[in-house]
Tab-separated table of C-alpha atoms in Angstrom:
chain	number	residue	atom	x	y	z
P	1	MET	CA	-57.398	35.978	26.183
P	2	LYS	CA	-57.083	33.575	22.686
P	3	LYS	CA	-58.191	35.177	20.148
P	4	GLU	CA	-61.410	33.700	17.547
P	5	ARG	CA	-59.478	32.490	13.711
P	6	VAL	CA	-60.288	34.419	11.427
P	7	PHE	CA	-60.848	32.544	8.507
P	8	TYR	CA	-59.393	35.502	5.745
P	9	LEU	CA	-55.988	35.152	7.043
P	10	ASP	CA	-55.659	31.770	7.336
P	11	PHE	CA	-56.951	31.600	3.592
P	12	ILE	CA	-55.541	34.121	2.044
P	13	ARG	CA	-51.675	33.002	3.572
P	14	ALA	CA	-52.532	29.179	2.826
P	15	VAL	CA	-53.268	31.159	-0.903
P	16	ALA	CA	-49.629	33.030	-0.644
P	17	ALA	CA	-47.909	29.824	0.745
P	18	ILE	CA	-49.238	27.599	-2.023
P	19	SER	CA	-48.339	30.380	-4.376
P	20	ILE	CA	-44.422	30.720	-3.000
P	21	ILE	CA	-44.798	27.017	-3.283
P	22	ILE	CA	-45.278	27.365	-7.510
P	23	THR	CA	-42.821	29.961	-7.913
P	24	HIS	CA	-40.186	28.435	-6.973
P	25	TYR	CA	-41.419	25.062	-8.604
P	26	ASN	CA	-41.623	27.827	-12.185
P	27	ALA	CA	-38.446	29.222	-10.986
P	28	ARG	CA	-35.633	26.501	-13.297
P	29	PHE	CA	-37.971	26.834	-16.338
P	30	LEU	CA	-37.839	31.117	-16.992
P	31	TYR	CA	-34.765	30.047	-17.812
P	32	MET	CA	-35.061	28.221	-19.756
P	33	ASP	CA	-34.765	30.007	-23.497
P	34	PRO	CA	-37.720	29.511	-25.216
P	35	VAL	CA	-38.971	29.313	-21.985
P	36	PRO	CA	-41.677	26.552	-21.600
P	37	TYR	CA	-44.957	28.057	-19.946
P	38	LYS	CA	-47.010	24.561	-20.993
P	39	LYS	CA	-44.757	22.995	-17.963
P	40	MET	CA	-44.635	25.471	-15.788
P	41	ILE	CA	-47.850	25.340	-13.019
P	42	ILE	CA	-50.775	27.502	-13.392
P	43	THR	CA	-49.320	30.347	-14.338
P	44	SER	CA	-45.604	32.841	-13.987
P	45	GLU	CA	-47.666	35.847	-12.581
P	46	ILE	CA	-50.737	37.371	-11.930
P	47	GLY	CA	-52.493	40.738	-11.940
P	48	GLY	CA	-49.340	41.288	-14.034
P	49	VAL	CA	-46.226	40.703	-11.785
P	50	TYR	CA	-44.258	37.733	-10.844
P	51	ILE	CA	-46.174	35.456	-8.738
P	52	GLY	CA	-43.404	35.655	-6.942
P	53	ALA	CA	-44.493	38.800	-5.498
P	54	TRP	CA	-47.492	38.519	-5.797
P	55	GLY	CA	-47.647	36.010	-2.988
P	56	VAL	CA	-44.831	38.103	-0.918
P	57	SER	CA	-47.382	40.701	-1.064
P	58	LEU	CA	-50.425	38.674	0.279
P	59	PHE	CA	-48.087	37.651	2.928
P	60	PHE	CA	-47.163	41.300	4.104
P	61	ILE	CA	-50.227	42.142	3.918
P	62	ILE	CA	-51.947	39.582	6.009
P	63	SER	CA	-48.805	39.839	8.584
P	64	GLY	CA	-50.008	43.114	9.333
P	65	ALA	CA	-53.591	42.523	9.578
P	66	ALA	CA	-52.759	39.118	12.173
P	67	LEU	CA	-50.037	41.964	14.638
P	68	MET	CA	-53.226	43.767	14.446
P	69	TYR	CA	-56.272	41.635	15.237
P	70	VAL	CA	-53.887	40.310	18.769
P	71	TYR	CA	-52.999	43.333	19.456
P	72	GLN	CA	-55.147	46.003	18.321
P	73	ASP	CA	-56.030	46.711	22.161
P	74	ALA	CA	-53.312	46.575	24.351
P	75	ILE	CA	-49.264	45.055	23.449
P	76	ASP	CA	-46.620	44.222	26.117
P	77	LEU	CA	-43.309	44.764	24.413
P	78	LYS	CA	-41.610	41.342	26.525
P	79	VAL	CA	-43.794	39.444	26.104
P	80	PHE	CA	-45.157	40.955	22.318
P	81	TYR	CA	-40.315	40.318	21.483
P	82	LYS	CA	-40.344	37.375	22.766
P	83	LYS	CA	-42.879	35.892	21.394
P	84	ARG	CA	-42.053	36.732	18.782
P	85	PHE	CA	-38.650	34.847	19.471
P	86	LEU	CA	-39.992	31.852	20.184
P	87	ASN	CA	-42.054	31.705	16.601
P	88	ILE	CA	-39.201	32.247	14.210
P	89	TYR	CA	-35.867	31.120	16.928
P	90	PRO	CA	-36.038	27.838	17.491
P	91	MET	CA	-37.990	26.069	14.288
P	92	PHE	CA	-35.323	28.189	11.862
P	93	TRP	CA	-32.272	26.793	14.360
P	94	LEU	CA	-33.900	23.214	14.027
P	95	ALA	CA	-35.006	23.814	10.401
P	96	TYR	CA	-31.244	25.028	9.409
P	97	PHE	CA	-29.312	22.209	11.542
P	98	VAL	CA	-31.202	19.078	9.778
P	99	ALA	CA	-30.825	20.821	6.246
P	100	LEU	CA	-26.175	21.468	7.209
P	101	LEU	CA	-26.603	17.771	7.809
P	102	LEU	CA	-28.690	17.023	5.253
P	103	LEU	CA	-27.207	18.294	2.498
P	104	PHE	CA	-23.682	17.366	4.056
P	105	VAL	CA	-24.448	13.904	3.084
P	106	LEU	CA	-26.025	14.174	-0.602
P	107	ASN	CA	-23.655	16.583	-1.482
P	108	ARG	CA	-20.559	14.857	-0.130
P	109	GLY	CA	-19.651	17.380	2.077
P	110	ILE	CA	-21.144	21.677	1.794
P	111	VAL	CA	-18.505	24.811	0.345
P	112	PHE	CA	-19.400	27.640	1.217
P	113	PRO	CA	-16.610	29.370	-0.384
P	114	ASP	CA	-14.015	32.472	0.961
P	115	VAL	CA	-17.003	32.961	3.515
P	116	PRO	CA	-15.570	34.521	6.934
P	117	LYS	CA	-16.939	32.373	9.772
P	118	TYR	CA	-18.362	35.548	11.814
P	119	ARG	CA	-21.356	36.097	9.081
P	120	PHE	CA	-22.192	32.567	10.151
P	121	LEU	CA	-23.575	35.463	12.812
P	122	PHE	CA	-26.172	36.538	10.562
P	123	THR	CA	-27.247	32.653	10.157
P	124	LEU	CA	-27.754	33.147	13.666
P	125	ILE	CA	-30.445	35.792	13.586
P	126	GLY	CA	-31.859	34.715	10.412
P	127	ILE	CA	-30.979	37.311	8.395
P	128	ASP	CA	-28.160	35.526	5.595
P	129	GLY	CA	-30.885	34.625	3.481
P	130	TRP	CA	-31.506	38.700	2.832
P	131	LEU	CA	-27.681	39.213	3.127
P	132	SER	CA	-27.173	37.156	0.238
P	133	GLN	CA	-27.651	39.375	-2.095
P	134	ILE	CA	-24.630	41.741	-1.139
P	135	MET	CA	-22.482	39.034	0.540
P	136	GLY	CA	-21.549	35.686	0.719
P	137	THR	CA	-23.285	33.932	3.551
P	138	PHE	CA	-24.010	30.644	5.161
P	139	TYR	CA	-27.620	30.819	3.500
P	140	ILE	CA	-29.371	27.830	3.332
P	141	LEU	CA	-32.727	28.725	3.646
P	142	GLY	CA	-35.185	31.447	5.120
P	143	GLU	CA	-34.870	33.847	2.445
P	144	TRP	CA	-34.521	37.146	2.161
P	145	PHE	CA	-38.429	37.361	3.019
P	146	LEU	CA	-37.373	36.106	7.087
P	147	GLY	CA	-35.044	38.592	7.250
P	148	VAL	CA	-37.392	41.382	6.252
P	149	ILE	CA	-40.786	40.531	8.454
P	150	ILE	CA	-37.609	39.984	11.786
P	151	MET	CA	-37.429	43.719	10.358
P	152	LEU	CA	-41.667	43.752	10.804
P	153	TYR	CA	-41.193	42.567	14.049
P	154	ILE	CA	-38.574	45.144	15.149
P	155	PHE	CA	-40.629	48.310	14.077
P	156	PHE	CA	-44.341	46.795	14.357
P	157	PRO	CA	-45.145	48.529	18.035
P	158	LEU	CA	-44.138	52.189	16.483
P	159	LEU	CA	-46.475	51.512	13.214
P	160	ARG	CA	-49.462	50.208	15.384
P	161	LYS	CA	-48.704	53.021	17.595
P	162	GLY	CA	-48.931	55.618	15.021
P	163	LEU	CA	-51.952	53.378	13.000
P	164	ILE	CA	-53.459	54.024	16.335
P	165	LYS	CA	-52.579	57.634	17.850
P	166	ALA	CA	-51.953	59.036	13.931
P	167	PRO	CA	-53.444	57.482	12.041
P	168	LYS	CA	-52.997	60.174	8.630
P	169	VAL	CA	-49.784	61.283	9.670
P	170	THR	CA	-48.220	57.545	9.481
P	171	ALA	CA	-49.912	57.003	6.521
P	172	LEU	CA	-49.235	60.125	5.319
P	173	PHE	CA	-44.738	59.822	6.038
P	174	ALA	CA	-45.161	55.955	5.253
P	175	PHE	CA	-46.297	56.555	1.506
P	176	THR	CA	-43.890	59.123	1.629
P	177	LEU	CA	-40.957	57.141	1.939
P	178	TYR	CA	-42.086	54.805	0.243
P	179	ILE	CA	-42.580	56.874	-3.532
P	180	GLY	CA	-39.627	58.354	-2.455
P	181	LEU	CA	-37.625	55.340	-2.100
P	182	ILE	CA	-39.019	54.081	-5.362
P	183	PHE	CA	-38.074	57.110	-7.398
P	184	PHE	CA	-34.929	57.909	-5.718
P	185	PHE	CA	-33.629	54.259	-6.139
P	186	GLY	CA	-36.231	52.008	-8.483
P	187	ASN	CA	-33.068	49.340	-8.808
P	188	GLY	CA	-31.934	49.085	-5.528
P	189	ILE	CA	-29.964	50.436	-2.547
P	190	LYS	CA	-25.320	48.832	-3.593
P	191	GLY	CA	-26.573	45.993	-4.726
P	192	ILE	CA	-30.208	45.371	-2.349
P	193	ALA	CA	-33.421	44.534	-3.915
P	194	LEU	CA	-36.005	47.473	-4.197
P	195	ASP	CA	-38.909	44.706	-2.463
P	196	THR	CA	-36.293	43.449	-0.081
P	197	ILE	CA	-35.898	46.765	2.206
P	198	ILE	CA	-38.552	46.847	4.905
P	199	LEU	CA	-39.535	50.494	3.928
P	200	SER	CA	-41.088	48.957	0.614
P	201	ARG	CA	-43.569	46.639	1.682
P	202	VAL	CA	-44.988	49.460	4.590
P	203	PRO	CA	-48.066	50.340	2.486
P	204	GLU	CA	-48.846	47.216	2.775
P	205	ILE	CA	-48.743	46.094	5.928
P	206	LEU	CA	-50.123	49.142	7.200
P	207	PHE	CA	-52.897	48.137	4.450
P	208	GLY	CA	-53.497	45.010	6.330
P	209	MET	CA	-53.584	46.658	9.949
P	210	TRP	CA	-55.343	49.533	8.942
P	211	PHE	CA	-58.126	46.862	7.733
P	212	ILE	CA	-58.213	45.422	11.127
P	213	LYS	CA	-58.301	48.041	12.840
P	214	GLU	CA	-61.562	49.719	11.075
P	215	ARG	CA	-62.648	46.382	11.400
P	216	ARG	CA	-63.821	47.431	7.191
P	217	LYS	CA	-65.607	44.425	5.194
P	218	VAL	CA	-65.753	43.446	1.414
P	219	SER	CA	-68.948	43.987	-0.038
P	220	ILE	CA	-69.295	42.839	-3.930
P	221	SER	CA	-68.684	45.727	-5.085
P	222	ALA	CA	-65.334	46.018	-3.565
P	223	ALA	CA	-63.932	42.487	-4.588
P	224	LEU	CA	-65.243	43.824	-8.346
P	225	ILE	CA	-63.411	46.835	-8.418
P	226	GLY	CA	-60.437	45.530	-6.598
P	227	LEU	CA	-60.751	42.621	-9.731
P	228	ALA	CA	-61.006	44.601	-12.232
P	229	ILE	CA	-57.604	46.526	-10.963
P	230	VAL	CA	-56.380	43.087	-10.685
P	231	VAL	CA	-57.289	42.004	-14.962
P	232	ALA	CA	-56.388	45.863	-15.991
P	233	ASN	CA	-52.925	45.734	-15.018
P	234	SER	CA	-52.584	41.721	-15.829
P	235	PHE	CA	-53.888	43.039	-20.312
P	236	LEU	CA	-51.925	47.036	-19.748
P	237	LYS	CA	-49.554	46.068	-18.105
P	238	PRO	CA	-48.160	49.154	-18.143
P	239	SER	CA	-44.716	49.571	-18.162
P	240	THR	CA	-44.275	53.112	-17.173
P	241	ILE	CA	-45.910	52.593	-13.745
P	242	PRO	CA	-42.735	51.003	-11.540
P	243	GLN	CA	-43.015	46.986	-10.757
P	244	MET	CA	-42.916	47.763	-7.098
P	245	TYR	CA	-46.092	50.115	-7.621
P	246	GLN	CA	-47.640	47.186	-8.933
P	247	ILE	CA	-47.198	44.834	-6.739
P	248	THR	CA	-48.416	47.134	-3.774
P	249	TYR	CA	-51.718	48.311	-6.011
P	250	VAL	CA	-51.754	44.659	-7.306
P	251	GLY	CA	-50.600	42.576	-3.868
P	252	ILE	CA	-53.967	45.109	-2.001
P	253	SER	CA	-56.530	44.638	-4.286
P	254	SER	CA	-56.595	41.016	-4.366
P	255	TYR	CA	-56.671	40.710	-0.966
P	256	ILE	CA	-59.593	42.060	-1.144
P	257	VAL	CA	-61.098	40.291	-3.526
P	258	LEU	CA	-59.717	37.189	-1.506
P	259	ILE	CA	-61.446	38.195	1.419
P	260	TYR	CA	-64.388	38.172	-0.418
P	261	VAL	CA	-63.659	34.492	-2.004
P	262	ALA	CA	-62.881	32.753	1.269
P	263	SER	CA	-66.623	34.566	2.989
P	264	ILE	CA	-68.325	32.273	0.170
P	265	VAL	CA	-65.722	28.950	0.943
P	266	GLU	CA	-65.236	29.507	3.924
P	267	ARG	CA	-68.542	27.557	4.751
P	268	PHE	CA	-67.522	24.425	3.134
P	269	ARG	CA	-65.461	22.316	5.715
P	270	ILE	CA	-62.883	20.426	3.127
P	271	VAL	CA	-61.692	23.742	2.608
P	272	ASP	CA	-61.413	25.048	6.130
P	273	TRP	CA	-59.844	21.469	6.760
P	274	PHE	CA	-57.524	22.254	4.542
P	275	VAL	CA	-57.082	26.023	4.606
P	276	SER	CA	-57.085	25.574	8.402
P	277	LEU	CA	-53.961	22.505	7.927
P	278	ILE	CA	-51.858	24.551	5.594
P	279	SER	CA	-51.821	27.757	7.624
P	280	LYS	CA	-51.168	25.747	10.561
P	281	TYR	CA	-47.390	24.604	8.852
P	282	SER	CA	-47.621	27.693	6.734
P	283	TYR	CA	-43.797	28.404	8.308
P	284	ALA	CA	-41.970	25.070	8.664
P	285	ILE	CA	-43.279	25.202	5.165
P	286	PHE	CA	-41.730	28.294	4.048
P	287	LEU	CA	-38.887	26.851	5.961
P	288	VAL	CA	-38.488	23.296	4.241
P	289	HIS	CA	-39.481	24.348	0.804
P	290	HIS	CA	-37.254	25.455	-1.664
P	291	VAL	CA	-34.564	22.805	-0.503
P	292	ILE	CA	-36.863	19.772	-1.488
P	293	ILE	CA	-37.907	21.839	-4.554
P	294	GLU	CA	-33.991	22.309	-5.910
P	295	LYS	CA	-32.842	18.175	-4.675
P	296	ILE	CA	-36.014	16.707	-5.993
P	297	ARG	CA	-36.017	18.565	-9.395
P	298	SER	CA	-31.908	18.363	-9.286
P	299	ARG	CA	-32.166	14.473	-10.555
P	300	PHE	CA	-34.615	15.161	-12.825
P	301	ASP	CA	-33.510	16.185	-17.046
P	302	LEU	CA	-36.433	19.395	-17.355
P	303	ALA	CA	-35.294	19.949	-20.634
P	304	ALA	CA	-36.883	16.375	-22.146
P	305	LEU	CA	-39.683	16.222	-19.717
P	306	SER	CA	-43.303	16.647	-20.169
P	307	ALA	CA	-46.142	19.268	-19.058
P	308	PHE	CA	-47.921	16.415	-17.843
P	309	LYS	CA	-44.593	14.855	-16.279
P	310	SER	CA	-44.208	18.419	-14.560
P	311	TYR	CA	-47.312	18.092	-13.568
P	312	ILE	CA	-46.580	14.581	-11.999
P	313	LEU	CA	-43.692	15.790	-10.190
P	314	PHE	CA	-44.851	18.968	-8.481
P	315	LEU	CA	-47.209	16.633	-7.041
P	316	ALA	CA	-44.632	14.621	-5.615
P	317	ILE	CA	-42.949	17.748	-4.592
P	318	CYS	CA	-45.700	18.616	-2.418
P	319	LEU	CA	-46.213	15.406	-0.559
P	320	PHE	CA	-42.343	15.672	0.148
P	321	ILE	CA	-42.850	19.343	1.625
P	322	ALA	CA	-46.047	18.295	3.722
P	323	ILE	CA	-44.117	15.306	4.527
P	324	PHE	CA	-41.014	17.054	6.189
P	325	SER	CA	-42.718	20.017	6.957
P	326	GLY	CA	-45.352	18.387	9.300
P	327	LEU	CA	-41.968	16.044	10.414
P	328	LEU	CA	-40.474	19.926	11.247
P	329	TYR	CA	-43.491	21.441	13.127
P	330	LYS	CA	-43.911	17.875	15.410
P	331	ALA	CA	-40.388	17.452	15.807
P	332	HIS	CA	-40.007	21.839	16.852
P	333	ASP	CA	-43.301	20.863	18.916
P	334	VAL	CA	-41.240	18.479	20.505
P	335	MET	CA	-37.920	20.334	21.296
P	336	MET	CA	-39.851	23.670	22.948
P	337	LYS	CA	-41.563	21.014	25.616
P	338	ILE	CA	-37.972	19.399	26.411
P	339	ILE	CA	-37.079	22.949	26.740
P	340	LYS	CA	-39.930	24.176	28.846
P	341	ASP	CA	-40.427	21.697	31.528
P	342	ASN	CA	-35.987	20.844	31.860
P	343	PHE	CA	-35.179	24.532	31.920
P	344	LEU	CA	-38.030	27.181	31.209
P	345	GLN	CA	-40.234	25.284	34.735
P	346	ARG	CA	-36.945	24.932	36.335
P	347	SER	CA	-35.779	27.914	35.798
P	348	LYS	CA	-38.743	29.645	37.649
P	349	THR	CA	-37.911	27.505	40.695
P	350	VAL	CA	-34.593	28.591	41.464
C-alpha cells in the first residue's frame, strides 16, 4: 500500500539539497585569502556550523524519518534491500559512466595516478568517495555521503527493530557509542573524518525515526525553542563544545523549526510544486551537481568575479544542474523500463 505524502519531509529534503549546492559553490571562496564573503551565496554557516554539515545533518534525519514512515508497520528484508539497491545503484552507475565519458572528452583523458584497478570495485558498490579520504580511488561523483547512506540502509532494519522493541535501551546504547566515539576519536579514525562515520550519525537517524514513530507534531513553542538553540549557537560559537555535538543538536533543532515552517508554507501552491520537484530529483541532483559546479566554475577567475556576477554564475550553474539532473532522471527511467521489459519479465516466464 502506497503511503500518503508527508510534505515536511519533502520540504526539508529540498532545503537540504539546496544547502549542499550552495556549500559546494561557496567552497572555493573559503580557500581564498582574504575570504571574499560577499561573493558567497547567502552564507557559509548556519547555527554556528558549516552549512554543508548542516545540510548533511538534515539529510540523515529525514533519511531515518522517511524509512521509518514506510517501514514502521512491517518490513520484508528481501523486498527492502532489493528496493534500496534499485533506488541507488542503477542511477549511480549511469551517472558515473556518463560523467566518466564527459570528463574524458573535456580533459582529453582521465588520469587516476597509481590507483590499483581492483579499487574500481569500491566505485561499483558506491563507497569510493568515502574511501577517498584514506586511499586513491576512481571517485568522480557521489562523495562520502553516498557510502554512509549505504551503511545506513544496511543497518536500518536493526535500528528499526531496536526502536520498536526496546526504544530506551536502543537510544541509550546509540548515544553511549556516539559520545564515546567523539570523546576518544574526535579527530577521526585513521584518516576517516568523524562526521563520515555512521556511528556519529545514529542520533540524527534515530531522532528522525522516533519522530515518525511517535507521530509527533511541532507546536510554535517547540519551534521557538529550536530556533533559540540555532540562534544562540550561531552567536556564541562555543569552541569548548566538540563540533560533532554542535552539528547534531543544531541539525535536530533546525529540523524541528523547518517542520513548523513547512506547516505554514504548505498551503502555497507554488511552494508545494517547487518542493515536490526538488524532492523528486534530489538524488539525481546529488549525483550531478558537484561535477557541474567544478567544470563551470573552473572557467571563471573567481578572484576577479564581482559579488553580483557570482550570483549570476550560481543561477547559471543551478540551471545546468536542473537540466542534467532531469536528463539523468529520465534516462534512468528509460533504462529501468528496458531492463524490466526485456529481462525481468522474461525471467519470470522462464
